[in-house]
Tab-separated table of C-alpha atoms and ligand atoms in Angstrom:
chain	number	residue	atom	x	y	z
A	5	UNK	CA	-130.144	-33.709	-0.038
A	6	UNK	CA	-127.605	-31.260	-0.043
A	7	UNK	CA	-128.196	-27.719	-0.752
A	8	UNK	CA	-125.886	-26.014	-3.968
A	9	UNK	CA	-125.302	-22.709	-2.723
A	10	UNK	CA	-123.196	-20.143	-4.870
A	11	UNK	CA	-121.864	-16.679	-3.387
A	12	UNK	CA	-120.718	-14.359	-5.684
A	13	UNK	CA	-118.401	-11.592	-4.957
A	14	UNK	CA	-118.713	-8.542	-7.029
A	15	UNK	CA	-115.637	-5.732	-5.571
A	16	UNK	CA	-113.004	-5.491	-7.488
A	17	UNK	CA	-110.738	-4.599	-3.426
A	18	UNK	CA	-109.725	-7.990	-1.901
A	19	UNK	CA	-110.695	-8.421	1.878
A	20	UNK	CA	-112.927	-5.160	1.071
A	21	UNK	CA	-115.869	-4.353	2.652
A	22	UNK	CA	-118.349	-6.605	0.836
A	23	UNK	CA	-115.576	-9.516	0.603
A	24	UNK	CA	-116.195	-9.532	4.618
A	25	UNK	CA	-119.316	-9.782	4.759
A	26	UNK	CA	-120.155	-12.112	2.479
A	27	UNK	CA	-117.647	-14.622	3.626
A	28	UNK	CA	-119.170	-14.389	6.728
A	29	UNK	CA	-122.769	-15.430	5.217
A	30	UNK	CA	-120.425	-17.780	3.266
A	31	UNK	CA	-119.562	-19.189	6.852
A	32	UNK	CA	-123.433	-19.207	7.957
A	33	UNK	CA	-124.426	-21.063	4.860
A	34	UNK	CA	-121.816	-24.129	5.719
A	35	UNK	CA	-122.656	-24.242	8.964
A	36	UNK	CA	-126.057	-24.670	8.392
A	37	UNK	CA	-124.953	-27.817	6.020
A	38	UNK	CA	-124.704	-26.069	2.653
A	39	UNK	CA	-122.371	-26.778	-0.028
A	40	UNK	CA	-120.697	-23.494	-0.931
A	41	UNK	CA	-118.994	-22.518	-4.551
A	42	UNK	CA	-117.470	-19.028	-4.134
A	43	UNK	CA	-116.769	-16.814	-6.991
A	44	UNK	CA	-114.859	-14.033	-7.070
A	45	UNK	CA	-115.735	-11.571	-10.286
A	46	UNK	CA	-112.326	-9.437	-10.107
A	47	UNK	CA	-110.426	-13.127	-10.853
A	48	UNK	CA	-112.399	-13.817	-13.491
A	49	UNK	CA	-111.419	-12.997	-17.318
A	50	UNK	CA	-114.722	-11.947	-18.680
A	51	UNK	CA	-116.399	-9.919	-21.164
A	52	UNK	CA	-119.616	-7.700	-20.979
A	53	UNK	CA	-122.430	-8.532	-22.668
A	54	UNK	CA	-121.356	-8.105	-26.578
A	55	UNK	CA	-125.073	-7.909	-27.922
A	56	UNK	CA	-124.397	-10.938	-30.279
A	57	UNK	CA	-128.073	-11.935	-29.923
A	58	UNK	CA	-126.902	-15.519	-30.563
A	59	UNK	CA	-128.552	-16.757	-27.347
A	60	UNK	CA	-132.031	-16.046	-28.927
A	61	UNK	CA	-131.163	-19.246	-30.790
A	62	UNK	CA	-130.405	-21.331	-28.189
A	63	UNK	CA	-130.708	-19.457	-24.450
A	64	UNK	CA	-127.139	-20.114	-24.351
A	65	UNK	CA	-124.305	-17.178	-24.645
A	66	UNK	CA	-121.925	-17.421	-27.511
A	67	UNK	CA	-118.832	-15.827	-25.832
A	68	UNK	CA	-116.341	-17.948	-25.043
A	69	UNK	CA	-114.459	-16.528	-21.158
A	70	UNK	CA	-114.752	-17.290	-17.810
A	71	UNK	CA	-118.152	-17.395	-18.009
A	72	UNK	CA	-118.737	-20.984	-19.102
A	73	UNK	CA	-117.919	-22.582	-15.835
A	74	UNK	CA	-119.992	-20.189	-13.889
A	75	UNK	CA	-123.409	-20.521	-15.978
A	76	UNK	CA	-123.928	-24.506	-14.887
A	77	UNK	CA	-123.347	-23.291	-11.318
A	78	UNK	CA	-126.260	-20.713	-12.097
A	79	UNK	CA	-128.703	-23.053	-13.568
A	80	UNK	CA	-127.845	-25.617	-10.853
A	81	UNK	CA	-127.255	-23.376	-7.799
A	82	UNK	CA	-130.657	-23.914	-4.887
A	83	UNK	CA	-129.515	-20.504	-3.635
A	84	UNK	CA	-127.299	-17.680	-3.912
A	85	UNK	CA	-125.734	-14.937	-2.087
A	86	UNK	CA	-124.196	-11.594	-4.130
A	87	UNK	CA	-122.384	-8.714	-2.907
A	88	UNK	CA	-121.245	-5.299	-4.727
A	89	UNK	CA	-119.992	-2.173	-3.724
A	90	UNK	CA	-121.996	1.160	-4.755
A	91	UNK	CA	-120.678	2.310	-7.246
A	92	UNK	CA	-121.825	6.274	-8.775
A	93	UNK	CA	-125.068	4.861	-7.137
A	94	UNK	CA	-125.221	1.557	-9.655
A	95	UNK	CA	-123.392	-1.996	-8.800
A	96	UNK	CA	-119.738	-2.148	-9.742
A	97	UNK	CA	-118.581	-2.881	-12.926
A	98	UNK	CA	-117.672	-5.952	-12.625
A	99	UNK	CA	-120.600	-7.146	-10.886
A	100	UNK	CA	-122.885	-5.538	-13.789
A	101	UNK	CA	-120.969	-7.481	-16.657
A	102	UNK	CA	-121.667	-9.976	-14.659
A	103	UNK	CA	-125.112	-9.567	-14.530
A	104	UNK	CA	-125.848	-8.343	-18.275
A	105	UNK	CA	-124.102	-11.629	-19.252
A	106	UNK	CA	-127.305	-12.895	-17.841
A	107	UNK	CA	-129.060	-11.837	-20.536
A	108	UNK	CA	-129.297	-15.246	-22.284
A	109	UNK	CA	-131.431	-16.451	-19.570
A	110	UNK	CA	-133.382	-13.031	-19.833
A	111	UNK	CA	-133.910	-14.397	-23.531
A	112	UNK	CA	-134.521	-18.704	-22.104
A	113	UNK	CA	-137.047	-17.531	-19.815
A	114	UNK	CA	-139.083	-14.843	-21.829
A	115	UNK	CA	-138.173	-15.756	-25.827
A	116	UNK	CA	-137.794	-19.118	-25.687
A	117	UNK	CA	-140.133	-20.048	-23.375
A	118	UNK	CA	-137.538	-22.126	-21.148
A	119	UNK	CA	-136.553	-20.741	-17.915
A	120	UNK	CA	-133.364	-21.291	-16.126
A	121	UNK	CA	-133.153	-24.707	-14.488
A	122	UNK	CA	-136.778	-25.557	-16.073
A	123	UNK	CA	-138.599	-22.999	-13.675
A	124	UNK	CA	-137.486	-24.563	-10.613
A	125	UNK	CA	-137.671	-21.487	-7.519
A	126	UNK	CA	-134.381	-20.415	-5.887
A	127	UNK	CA	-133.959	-18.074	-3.114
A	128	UNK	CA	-131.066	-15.596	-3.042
A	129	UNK	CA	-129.571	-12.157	-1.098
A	130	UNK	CA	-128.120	-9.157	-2.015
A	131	UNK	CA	-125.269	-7.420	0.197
A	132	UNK	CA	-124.506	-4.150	-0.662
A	133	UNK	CA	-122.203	-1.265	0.928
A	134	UNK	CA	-121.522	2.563	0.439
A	135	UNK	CA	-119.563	4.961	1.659
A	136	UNK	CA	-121.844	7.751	1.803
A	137	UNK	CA	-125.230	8.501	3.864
A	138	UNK	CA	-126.873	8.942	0.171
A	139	UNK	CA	-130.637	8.133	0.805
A	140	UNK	CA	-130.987	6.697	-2.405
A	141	UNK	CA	-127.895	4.885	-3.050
A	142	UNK	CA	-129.500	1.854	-2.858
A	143	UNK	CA	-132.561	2.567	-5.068
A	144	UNK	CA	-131.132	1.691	-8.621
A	145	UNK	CA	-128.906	-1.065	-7.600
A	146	UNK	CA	-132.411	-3.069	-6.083
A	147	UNK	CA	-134.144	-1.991	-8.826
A	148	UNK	CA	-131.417	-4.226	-11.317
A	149	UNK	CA	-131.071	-7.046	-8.622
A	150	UNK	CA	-135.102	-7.003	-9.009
A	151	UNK	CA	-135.043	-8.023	-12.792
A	152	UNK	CA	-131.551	-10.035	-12.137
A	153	UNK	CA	-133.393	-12.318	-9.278
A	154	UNK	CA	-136.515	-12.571	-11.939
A	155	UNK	CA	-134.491	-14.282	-14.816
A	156	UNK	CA	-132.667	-16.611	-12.333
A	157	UNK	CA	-135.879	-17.633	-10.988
A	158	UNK	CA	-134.821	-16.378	-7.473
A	159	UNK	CA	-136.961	-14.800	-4.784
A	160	UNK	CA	-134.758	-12.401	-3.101
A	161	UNK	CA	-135.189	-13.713	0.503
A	162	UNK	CA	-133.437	-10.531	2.289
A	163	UNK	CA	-130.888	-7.593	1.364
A	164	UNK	CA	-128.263	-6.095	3.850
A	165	UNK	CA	-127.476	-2.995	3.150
A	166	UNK	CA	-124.800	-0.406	4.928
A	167	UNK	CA	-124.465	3.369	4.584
A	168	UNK	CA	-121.200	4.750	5.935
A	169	UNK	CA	-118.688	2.301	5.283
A	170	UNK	CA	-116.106	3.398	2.952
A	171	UNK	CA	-112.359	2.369	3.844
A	172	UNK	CA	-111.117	-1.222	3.572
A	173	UNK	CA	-112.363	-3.180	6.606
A	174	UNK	CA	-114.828	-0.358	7.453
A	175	UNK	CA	-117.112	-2.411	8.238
A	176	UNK	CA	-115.093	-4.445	10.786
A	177	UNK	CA	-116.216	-1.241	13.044
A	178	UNK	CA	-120.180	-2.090	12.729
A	179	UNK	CA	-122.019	-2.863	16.008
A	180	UNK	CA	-124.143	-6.110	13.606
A	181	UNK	CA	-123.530	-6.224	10.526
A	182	UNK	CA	-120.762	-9.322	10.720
A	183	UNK	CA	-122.952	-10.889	13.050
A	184	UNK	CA	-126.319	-10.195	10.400
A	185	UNK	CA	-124.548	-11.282	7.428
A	186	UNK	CA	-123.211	-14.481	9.384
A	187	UNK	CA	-127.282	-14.968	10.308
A	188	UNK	CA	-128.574	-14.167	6.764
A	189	UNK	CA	-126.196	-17.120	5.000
A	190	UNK	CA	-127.711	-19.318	8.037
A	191	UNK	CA	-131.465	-18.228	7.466
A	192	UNK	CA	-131.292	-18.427	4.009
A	193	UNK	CA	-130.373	-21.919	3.962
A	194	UNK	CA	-132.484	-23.012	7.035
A	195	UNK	CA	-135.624	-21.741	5.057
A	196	UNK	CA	-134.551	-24.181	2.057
A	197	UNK	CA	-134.374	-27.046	4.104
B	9	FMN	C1	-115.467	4.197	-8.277
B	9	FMN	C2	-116.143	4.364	-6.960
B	9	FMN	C3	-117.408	4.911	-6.917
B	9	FMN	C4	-118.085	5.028	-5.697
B	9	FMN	N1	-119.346	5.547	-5.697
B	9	FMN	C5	-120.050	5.603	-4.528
B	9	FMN	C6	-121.385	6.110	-4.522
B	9	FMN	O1	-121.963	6.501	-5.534
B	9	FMN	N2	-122.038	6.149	-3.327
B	9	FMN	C7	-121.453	5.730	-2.164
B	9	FMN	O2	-122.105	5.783	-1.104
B	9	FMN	N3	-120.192	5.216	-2.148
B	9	FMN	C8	-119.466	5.162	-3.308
B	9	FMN	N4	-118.186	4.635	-3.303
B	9	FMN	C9	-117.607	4.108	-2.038
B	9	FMN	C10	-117.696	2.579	-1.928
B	9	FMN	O3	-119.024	2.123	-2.089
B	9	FMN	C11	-117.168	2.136	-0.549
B	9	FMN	O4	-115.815	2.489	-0.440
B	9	FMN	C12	-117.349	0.664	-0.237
B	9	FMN	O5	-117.035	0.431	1.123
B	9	FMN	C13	-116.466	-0.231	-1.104
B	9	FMN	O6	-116.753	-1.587	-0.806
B	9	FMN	P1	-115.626	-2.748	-0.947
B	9	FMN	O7	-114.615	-2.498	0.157
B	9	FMN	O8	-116.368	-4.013	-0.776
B	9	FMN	O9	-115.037	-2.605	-2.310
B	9	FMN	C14	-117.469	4.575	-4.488
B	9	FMN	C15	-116.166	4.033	-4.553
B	9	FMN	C16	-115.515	3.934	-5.758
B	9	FMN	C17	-114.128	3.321	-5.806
């Protein structure tokens, strides 16, 4: 059977710092025979979370965007791989509409008493990169990845996380991390199979 991965890419800079590395676990994942579906947030037309409250009707979100096609990938995905940017110490924008546009799944899972691909497990990673040695700039984006991997139903396998990288292609300078985020898409998919 193959395995739906999805890899979601949450900077809003094109070939930025996250945008490498998660192609590279992008390239790990299909070598290790996974089907890949890449999305890239900053091409997307979407809106935050409006607070409609319609999905407590149905678990489904009543906003009509970009959106639509991605929430099928969600619910059929077998693992997934996301990557943001620090942003004032929280993910970046565009990677937190996409997550509070979640929220109907928040409301499947705990309202209405039907979780996200009928409680099925998933695995998934988090990449994340900042430009500064902050100690804690890390803290409050795992803490919302926590409750994100929760309502998809996703154990969060592994994180990569790199201080000191701030201009585009930083990152390109790091003794590992192209190799570890190459290894992680890989590993994540060779523990699924
Ligand atoms: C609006 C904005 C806010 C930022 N805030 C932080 C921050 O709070 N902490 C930090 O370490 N880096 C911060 N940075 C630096 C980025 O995290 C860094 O440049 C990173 O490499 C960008 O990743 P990308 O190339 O994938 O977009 C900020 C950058 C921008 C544009």
């Amino acid at each position: 059977m193959i395995i739906k991965a999805l890899a979601i890419y949450g900077s809003p800079r094109k070939g930025g710092n996250t945008d490498l590395l998660l192609n590279e676990t992008v390239k790990g994942m299909k070598e290790a025979g996974a089907q890949v579906d890449e999305i890239f947030l900053r091409e997307m037309k979407f809106s935050p979370c409006l607070e409609l409250y319609a999905c407590e009707n149905d678990g489904r979100c009543a906003i009509k965007d970009d959106m639509e096609k991605v929430y099928p990938k969600l619910i059929e995905m077998d693992c997934f791989a996301l990557a943001s940017p620090i942003f004032f110490y929280a993910v970046s924008a565009h990677t937190k509409a996409f997550i509070d546009r979640c929220q109907c799944f928040w409301t499947g899972k705990y309202l209405l008493k039907k979780p996200i691909a009928g409680g099925k497990k998933r695995k998934g990673v988090f990449i994340a990169v900042g430009g500064s040695k902050g100690q804690k700039i890390f803290d409050g984006p795992l803490l919302t990845i926590k409750y994100l991997f929760d309502v998809l139903d996703c154990e969060l396998f592994k994180t990569l996380l790199y201080r000191e990288v701030d201009r585009k292609g930083d990152i390109l300078d790091h003794p590992t991390a192209l190799k570890d985020a190459y290894l992680l898409g890989k590993e994540l998919i060779g523990s699924l199979s």
